[in-house]
Amino acid sequence: DAGVIQSPRHEVTEMGQEVTLRCKPISGHDYLFWYRQTMMRGLELLIYFNNNVPIDDSGMPEDRFSAKMPNASFSTLKIQPSEPRDSAVYFCASSPPPGIGAYNEQFFGPGTRLTVL
Amino acid sequence: QQQVKQSPQSLIVQKGGISIINCAYENTAFDYFPWYQQFPGKGPALLIAIRPDVSEKKEGRFTISFNKSAKQFSLHIMDSQPGDSATYFCAASRSYGQNFVFGPGTRLSVLP
C-alpha cells in the first residue's frame, strides 16, 4: 500500500487566496483525520470523519476553514481566504476499522507545508 | 481535562544511554496511550502503544511504563542511537476511533 497520500507537498500563496489541500487515505480505512502542526501549538486536530461523515469539527479554527470527504478515498481541506497565521504543516491521517491492524493506530501522510505570505 | 502534558521539551543523550520522556494526563476516560515518532519533514509514525490493563510494554529497545493511579506514562529508549534523534509525541484517546490528544512533543538528540 502507498500509505496516506497528500498533495501538494508544499504550497506558497498570498494572503486572501483560496487554498485546497488534498488527501487520499489508505484503502479500507474508515477514519480520516486532519491535523495542523506549528511550533507554537504543536499537533492540533482540526476535524475527523468516520465513513465519510464529519464526527468532530470542534478544532476547525474558524469559518474560513472547511473540510469535505465526498467518498472513501478522497478528502479536502479548504482555507478561504487564507491568512499568514494559517502557515503550518497540515497532516492527514487515516485509521482502519476495529479488528484490523493495531488498535486505534493512525497512519499519517507526509504533510503539506503551507506558507501564506 | 483533555490536556496531555509532556516533559522534557528537549533531551540530549549520549549514544548508548537511556532516554526517558514523561507524560501525564487528567482524563480518566482515556484508554489508549500511543507514542509517535516524527523525523524532520515526515509525518508522525506509531512507535509503541499501551492500554491501561498492563503496566509495561516492551518492543525492542523501546518500553512504555504506565502508572494508572498517578495518571502518568513514560517512554524509555534503551541503548539510544543517533538514528533515534527525532521528535517524540505522547498521546491519549478515549476509545476506538476517537481523536487523539497529543502532548507538545520532545525533541531528542542522540550524540554519536
mmCIF file of C-alpha atoms in Angstrom:
data_model
loop_
_atom_site.group_PDB
_atom_site.id
_atom_site.type_symbol
_atom_site.label_atom_id
_atom_site.label_comp_id
_atom_site.label_asym_id
_atom_site.label_seq_id
_atom_site.Cartn_x
_atom_site.Cartn_y
_atom_site.Cartn_z
ATOM 1 C CA ASP A 1 0.000 0.000 0.000
ATOM 2 C CA ALA A 2 1.243 3.517 -0.791
ATOM 3 C CA GLY A 3 0.216 4.909 2.558
ATOM 4 C CA VAL A 4 -1.686 8.133 3.055
ATOM 5 C CA ILE A 5 -1.138 10.443 0.107
ATOM 6 C CA GLN A 6 -1.271 14.214 0.442
ATOM 7 C CA SER A 7 -0.971 16.913 -2.184
ATOM 8 C CA PRO A 8 0.521 19.313 -2.714
ATOM 9 C CA ARG A 9 3.595 18.746 -0.524
ATOM 10 C CA HIS A 10 4.348 22.455 -0.474
ATOM 11 C CA GLU A 11 2.067 25.391 -1.104
ATOM 12 C CA VAL A 12 3.005 29.056 -1.126
ATOM 13 C CA THR A 13 0.186 31.523 -1.575
ATOM 14 C CA GLU A 14 -0.672 35.126 -0.882
ATOM 15 C CA MET A 15 -2.982 36.336 1.806
ATOM 16 C CA GLY A 16 -6.598 36.268 0.691
ATOM 17 C CA GLN A 17 -6.195 33.424 -1.768
ATOM 18 C CA GLU A 18 -8.086 30.150 -1.537
ATOM 19 C CA VAL A 19 -6.050 27.090 -0.631
ATOM 20 C CA THR A 20 -7.149 23.484 -1.113
ATOM 21 C CA LEU A 21 -5.258 20.602 0.456
ATOM 22 C CA ARG A 22 -5.956 17.056 -0.659
ATOM 23 C CA CYS A 23 -5.737 13.665 0.996
ATOM 24 C CA LYS A 24 -6.147 10.074 -0.115
ATOM 25 C CA PRO A 25 -6.428 7.726 2.866
ATOM 26 C CA ILE A 26 -5.216 4.147 2.932
ATOM 27 C CA SER A 27 -7.670 1.870 1.178
ATOM 28 C CA GLY A 28 -10.034 0.192 3.637
ATOM 29 C CA HIS A 29 -9.572 2.775 6.364
ATOM 30 C CA ASP A 30 -12.808 4.324 7.549
ATOM 31 C CA TYR A 31 -11.494 7.103 9.797
ATOM 32 C CA LEU A 32 -9.819 10.212 8.404
ATOM 33 C CA PHE A 33 -8.234 12.982 10.469
ATOM 34 C CA TRP A 34 -6.920 16.427 9.562
ATOM 35 C CA TYR A 35 -4.230 17.920 11.844
ATOM 36 C CA ARG A 36 -2.285 21.159 11.845
ATOM 37 C CA GLN A 37 1.241 21.359 13.247
ATOM 38 C CA THR A 38 3.009 24.554 14.310
ATOM 39 C CA MET A 39 5.900 25.231 16.626
ATOM 40 C CA MET A 40 3.684 27.258 18.925
ATOM 41 C CA ARG A 41 0.663 24.958 19.160
ATOM 42 C CA GLY A 42 2.066 21.531 18.334
ATOM 43 C CA LEU A 43 -0.236 18.971 16.700
ATOM 44 C CA GLU A 44 -3.843 20.081 16.689
ATOM 45 C CA LEU A 45 -6.770 18.025 15.463
ATOM 46 C CA LEU A 46 -8.928 20.095 13.138
ATOM 47 C CA ILE A 47 -11.638 17.627 12.114
ATOM 48 C CA TYR A 48 -12.205 13.927 11.693
ATOM 49 C CA PHE A 49 -14.533 11.765 9.621
ATOM 50 C CA ASN A 50 -15.908 8.273 10.025
ATOM 51 C CA ASN A 51 -17.323 6.594 6.924
ATOM 52 C CA ASN A 52 -17.149 9.955 5.119
ATOM 53 C CA VAL A 53 -19.272 11.709 7.778
ATOM 54 C CA PRO A 54 -17.746 14.534 9.867
ATOM 55 C CA ILE A 55 -17.773 13.459 13.520
ATOM 56 C CA ASP A 56 -15.996 16.275 15.302
ATOM 57 C CA ASP A 57 -15.092 19.619 13.766
ATOM 58 C CA SER A 58 -14.591 21.488 17.015
ATOM 59 C CA GLY A 59 -10.918 22.006 16.179
ATOM 60 C CA MET A 60 -11.600 23.946 12.999
ATOM 61 C CA PRO A 61 -10.297 27.400 13.889
ATOM 62 C CA GLU A 62 -12.934 29.494 12.135
ATOM 63 C CA ASP A 63 -15.357 29.646 9.254
ATOM 64 C CA ARG A 64 -12.537 30.219 6.801
ATOM 65 C CA PHE A 65 -11.726 26.518 7.170
ATOM 66 C CA SER A 66 -13.879 23.794 5.651
ATOM 67 C CA ALA A 67 -13.372 20.086 5.025
ATOM 68 C CA LYS A 68 -15.163 17.569 2.892
ATOM 69 C CA MET A 69 -15.000 13.862 2.269
ATOM 70 C CA PRO A 70 -17.100 13.108 -0.814
ATOM 71 C CA ASN A 71 -16.064 9.445 -0.889
ATOM 72 C CA ALA A 72 -13.967 6.913 0.992
ATOM 73 C CA SER A 73 -10.821 7.648 -0.983
ATOM 74 C CA PHE A 74 -10.656 11.429 -1.017
ATOM 75 C CA SER A 75 -10.843 14.392 1.336
ATOM 76 C CA THR A 76 -10.122 18.091 1.033
ATOM 77 C CA LEU A 77 -9.317 20.836 3.496
ATOM 78 C CA LYS A 78 -10.032 24.294 2.177
ATOM 79 C CA ILE A 79 -8.996 27.664 3.565
ATOM 80 C CA GLN A 80 -10.746 30.695 2.098
ATOM 81 C CA PRO A 81 -9.498 33.357 2.445
ATOM 82 C CA SER A 82 -6.048 32.354 3.680
ATOM 83 C CA GLU A 83 -4.118 34.432 6.218
ATOM 84 C CA PRO A 84 -0.417 34.439 7.226
ATOM 85 C CA ARG A 85 -1.309 32.854 10.588
ATOM 86 C CA ASP A 86 -2.561 29.784 8.689
ATOM 87 C CA SER A 87 1.045 28.955 7.767
ATOM 88 C CA ALA A 88 1.716 25.489 9.155
ATOM 89 C CA VAL A 89 2.176 21.866 8.179
ATOM 90 C CA TYR A 90 -1.148 20.157 7.619
ATOM 91 C CA PHE A 91 -1.321 16.396 8.098
ATOM 92 C CA CYS A 92 -3.943 13.930 7.056
ATOM 93 C CA ALA A 93 -4.148 10.600 8.879
ATOM 94 C CA SER A 94 -6.334 7.549 8.460
ATOM 95 C CA SER A 95 -7.252 4.651 10.698
ATOM 96 C CA PRO A 96 -8.697 1.206 9.956
ATOM 97 C CA PRO A 97 -11.969 -0.249 11.283
ATOM 98 C CA PRO A 98 -11.941 -2.112 14.598
ATOM 99 C CA GLY A 99 -10.282 -5.507 14.478
ATOM 100 C CA ILE A 100 -7.978 -4.660 11.618
ATOM 101 C CA GLY A 101 -4.373 -3.941 12.470
ATOM 102 C CA ALA A 102 -3.187 -2.373 15.697
ATOM 103 C CA TYR A 103 -5.835 -0.914 17.995
ATOM 104 C CA ASN A 104 -6.612 2.690 17.109
ATOM 105 C CA GLU A 105 -3.399 3.278 15.141
ATOM 106 C CA GLN A 106 -3.432 6.372 12.995
ATOM 107 C CA PHE A 107 -1.318 6.416 9.830
ATOM 108 C CA PHE A 108 -0.084 9.870 8.916
ATOM 109 C CA GLY A 109 0.644 11.244 5.487
ATOM 110 C CA PRO A 110 3.793 13.236 4.715
ATOM 111 C CA GLY A 111 2.050 16.562 5.242
ATOM 112 C CA THR A 112 1.538 19.742 3.244
ATOM 113 C CA ARG A 113 3.707 22.685 4.222
ATOM 114 C CA LEU A 114 1.591 25.811 3.702
ATOM 115 C CA THR A 115 3.100 29.271 3.605
ATOM 116 C CA VAL A 116 0.780 32.250 3.344
ATOM 117 C CA LEU A 117 2.603 35.476 2.503
ATOM 118 C CA GLN B 1 -9.253 17.635 31.316
ATOM 119 C CA GLN B 2 -8.320 16.946 27.732
ATOM 120 C CA GLN B 3 -4.714 18.044 28.114
ATOM 121 C CA VAL B 4 -1.699 15.753 27.959
ATOM 122 C CA LYS B 5 1.472 17.180 29.493
ATOM 123 C CA GLN B 6 4.891 16.062 28.284
ATOM 124 C CA SER B 7 8.420 16.623 29.536
ATOM 125 C CA PRO B 8 11.151 17.420 28.871
ATOM 126 C CA GLN B 9 10.756 19.716 25.896
ATOM 127 C CA SER B 10 14.160 18.665 24.617
ATOM 128 C CA LEU B 11 16.636 15.971 25.567
ATOM 129 C CA ILE B 12 20.256 15.329 24.682
ATOM 130 C CA VAL B 13 21.656 11.856 25.323
ATOM 131 C CA GLN B 14 24.945 10.186 24.528
ATOM 132 C CA LYS B 15 24.959 7.158 22.258
ATOM 133 C CA GLY B 16 24.269 4.057 24.331
ATOM 134 C CA GLY B 17 22.487 5.983 27.047
ATOM 135 C CA ILE B 18 18.879 5.784 28.220
ATOM 136 C CA SER B 19 16.342 8.358 27.033
ATOM 137 C CA ILE B 20 13.308 8.928 29.238
ATOM 138 C CA ILE B 21 10.292 11.019 28.298
ATOM 139 C CA ASN B 22 7.374 11.516 30.656
ATOM 140 C CA CYS B 23 3.706 12.269 30.082
ATOM 141 C CA ALA B 24 0.761 12.956 32.349
ATOM 142 C CA TYR B 25 -2.943 13.087 31.658
ATOM 143 C CA GLU B 26 -6.073 14.128 33.551
ATOM 144 C CA ASN B 27 -8.996 12.439 31.857
ATOM 145 C CA THR B 28 -9.531 9.011 33.411
ATOM 146 C CA ALA B 29 -11.667 8.037 30.418
ATOM 147 C CA PHE B 30 -8.543 7.762 28.255
ATOM 148 C CA ASP B 31 -7.866 4.125 27.428
ATOM 149 C CA TYR B 32 -5.179 4.165 24.783
ATOM 150 C CA PHE B 33 -1.733 5.740 25.076
ATOM 151 C CA PRO B 34 0.471 5.707 21.982
ATOM 152 C CA TRP B 35 3.865 7.206 21.353
ATOM 153 C CA TYR B 36 4.554 8.645 17.928
ATOM 154 C CA GLN B 37 7.977 9.337 16.432
ATOM 155 C CA GLN B 38 8.479 12.110 13.900
ATOM 156 C CA PHE B 39 11.561 12.737 11.784
ATOM 157 C CA PRO B 40 12.084 16.135 10.129
ATOM 158 C CA GLY B 41 9.955 16.556 7.022
ATOM 159 C CA LYS B 42 7.923 13.435 7.757
ATOM 160 C CA GLY B 43 4.575 12.677 9.330
ATOM 161 C CA PRO B 44 4.419 11.115 12.796
ATOM 162 C CA ALA B 45 4.529 7.325 12.882
ATOM 163 C CA LEU B 46 3.379 4.987 15.640
ATOM 164 C CA LEU B 47 6.291 3.747 17.726
ATOM 165 C CA ILE B 48 4.646 1.831 20.547
ATOM 166 C CA ALA B 49 1.343 1.971 22.417
ATOM 167 C CA ILE B 50 -0.182 0.710 25.644
ATOM 168 C CA ARG B 51 -3.631 0.218 27.125
ATOM 169 C CA PRO B 52 -4.390 0.633 30.844
ATOM 170 C CA ASP B 53 -4.731 -3.083 31.568
ATOM 171 C CA VAL B 54 -0.935 -3.509 31.660
ATOM 172 C CA SER B 55 1.763 -1.526 33.466
ATOM 173 C CA GLU B 56 4.559 -2.038 30.972
ATOM 174 C CA LYS B 57 5.060 -2.880 27.322
ATOM 175 C CA LYS B 58 8.376 -3.528 25.663
ATOM 176 C CA GLU B 59 9.244 -3.646 21.982
ATOM 177 C CA GLY B 60 12.929 -3.987 21.287
ATOM 178 C CA ARG B 61 14.757 -1.039 22.815
ATOM 179 C CA PHE B 62 11.525 0.859 23.483
ATOM 180 C CA THR B 63 9.483 0.449 26.680
ATOM 181 C CA ILE B 64 6.340 2.175 27.898
ATOM 182 C CA SER B 65 5.779 2.290 31.641
ATOM 183 C CA PHE B 66 2.232 3.086 32.711
ATOM 184 C CA ASN B 67 1.054 4.194 36.156
ATOM 185 C CA LYS B 68 -2.728 4.297 36.165
ATOM 186 C CA SER B 69 -3.119 5.638 39.702
ATOM 187 C CA ALA B 70 -0.744 8.519 39.035
ATOM 188 C CA LYS B 71 -2.141 9.057 35.535
ATOM 189 C CA GLN B 72 1.355 9.042 34.118
ATOM 190 C CA PHE B 73 3.186 7.126 31.439
ATOM 191 C CA SER B 74 6.689 7.255 30.112
ATOM 192 C CA LEU B 75 8.819 6.148 27.195
ATOM 193 C CA HIS B 76 12.216 4.614 27.816
ATOM 194 C CA ILE B 77 14.664 4.192 24.963
ATOM 195 C CA MET B 78 17.488 1.855 25.922
ATOM 196 C CA ASP B 79 20.875 1.948 24.197
ATOM 197 C CA SER B 80 19.906 5.176 22.420
ATOM 198 C CA GLN B 81 21.302 5.560 18.903
ATOM 199 C CA PRO B 82 21.867 8.618 16.707
ATOM 200 C CA GLY B 83 19.127 7.256 14.422
ATOM 201 C CA ASP B 84 16.682 7.721 17.312
ATOM 202 C CA SER B 85 17.121 11.500 17.041
ATOM 203 C CA ALA B 86 13.592 12.718 16.338
ATOM 204 C CA THR B 87 10.633 14.381 17.990
ATOM 205 C CA TYR B 88 8.528 12.120 20.180
ATOM 206 C CA PHE B 89 4.870 12.744 20.948
ATOM 207 C CA CYS B 90 2.808 11.001 23.563
ATOM 208 C CA ALA B 91 -0.938 10.910 23.033
ATOM 209 C CA ALA B 92 -4.137 9.651 24.590
ATOM 210 C CA SER B 93 -7.593 8.772 23.358
ATOM 211 C CA ARG B 94 -10.854 7.724 24.956
ATOM 212 C CA SER B 95 -11.890 4.780 22.841
ATOM 213 C CA TYR B 96 -11.518 3.284 19.413
ATOM 214 C CA GLY B 97 -11.758 5.807 16.639
ATOM 215 C CA GLN B 98 -11.793 8.755 18.945
ATOM 216 C CA ASN B 99 -9.420 11.606 18.268
ATOM 217 C CA PHE B 100 -6.028 11.728 19.937
ATOM 218 C CA VAL B 101 -4.922 14.405 22.339
ATOM 219 C CA PHE B 102 -1.218 14.880 21.680
ATOM 220 C CA GLY B 103 1.436 16.113 24.075
ATOM 221 C CA PRO B 104 3.588 19.049 22.921
ATOM 222 C CA GLY B 105 6.494 16.822 21.892
ATOM 223 C CA THR B 106 10.074 16.143 22.986
ATOM 224 C CA ARG B 107 12.968 16.759 20.651
ATOM 225 C CA LEU B 108 15.552 14.036 21.270
ATOM 226 C CA SER B 109 19.131 14.355 20.089
ATOM 227 C CA VAL B 110 21.427 11.361 20.490
ATOM 228 C CA LEU B 111 25.080 12.339 20.196
ATOM 229 C CA PRO B 112 27.463 9.887 18.464
#
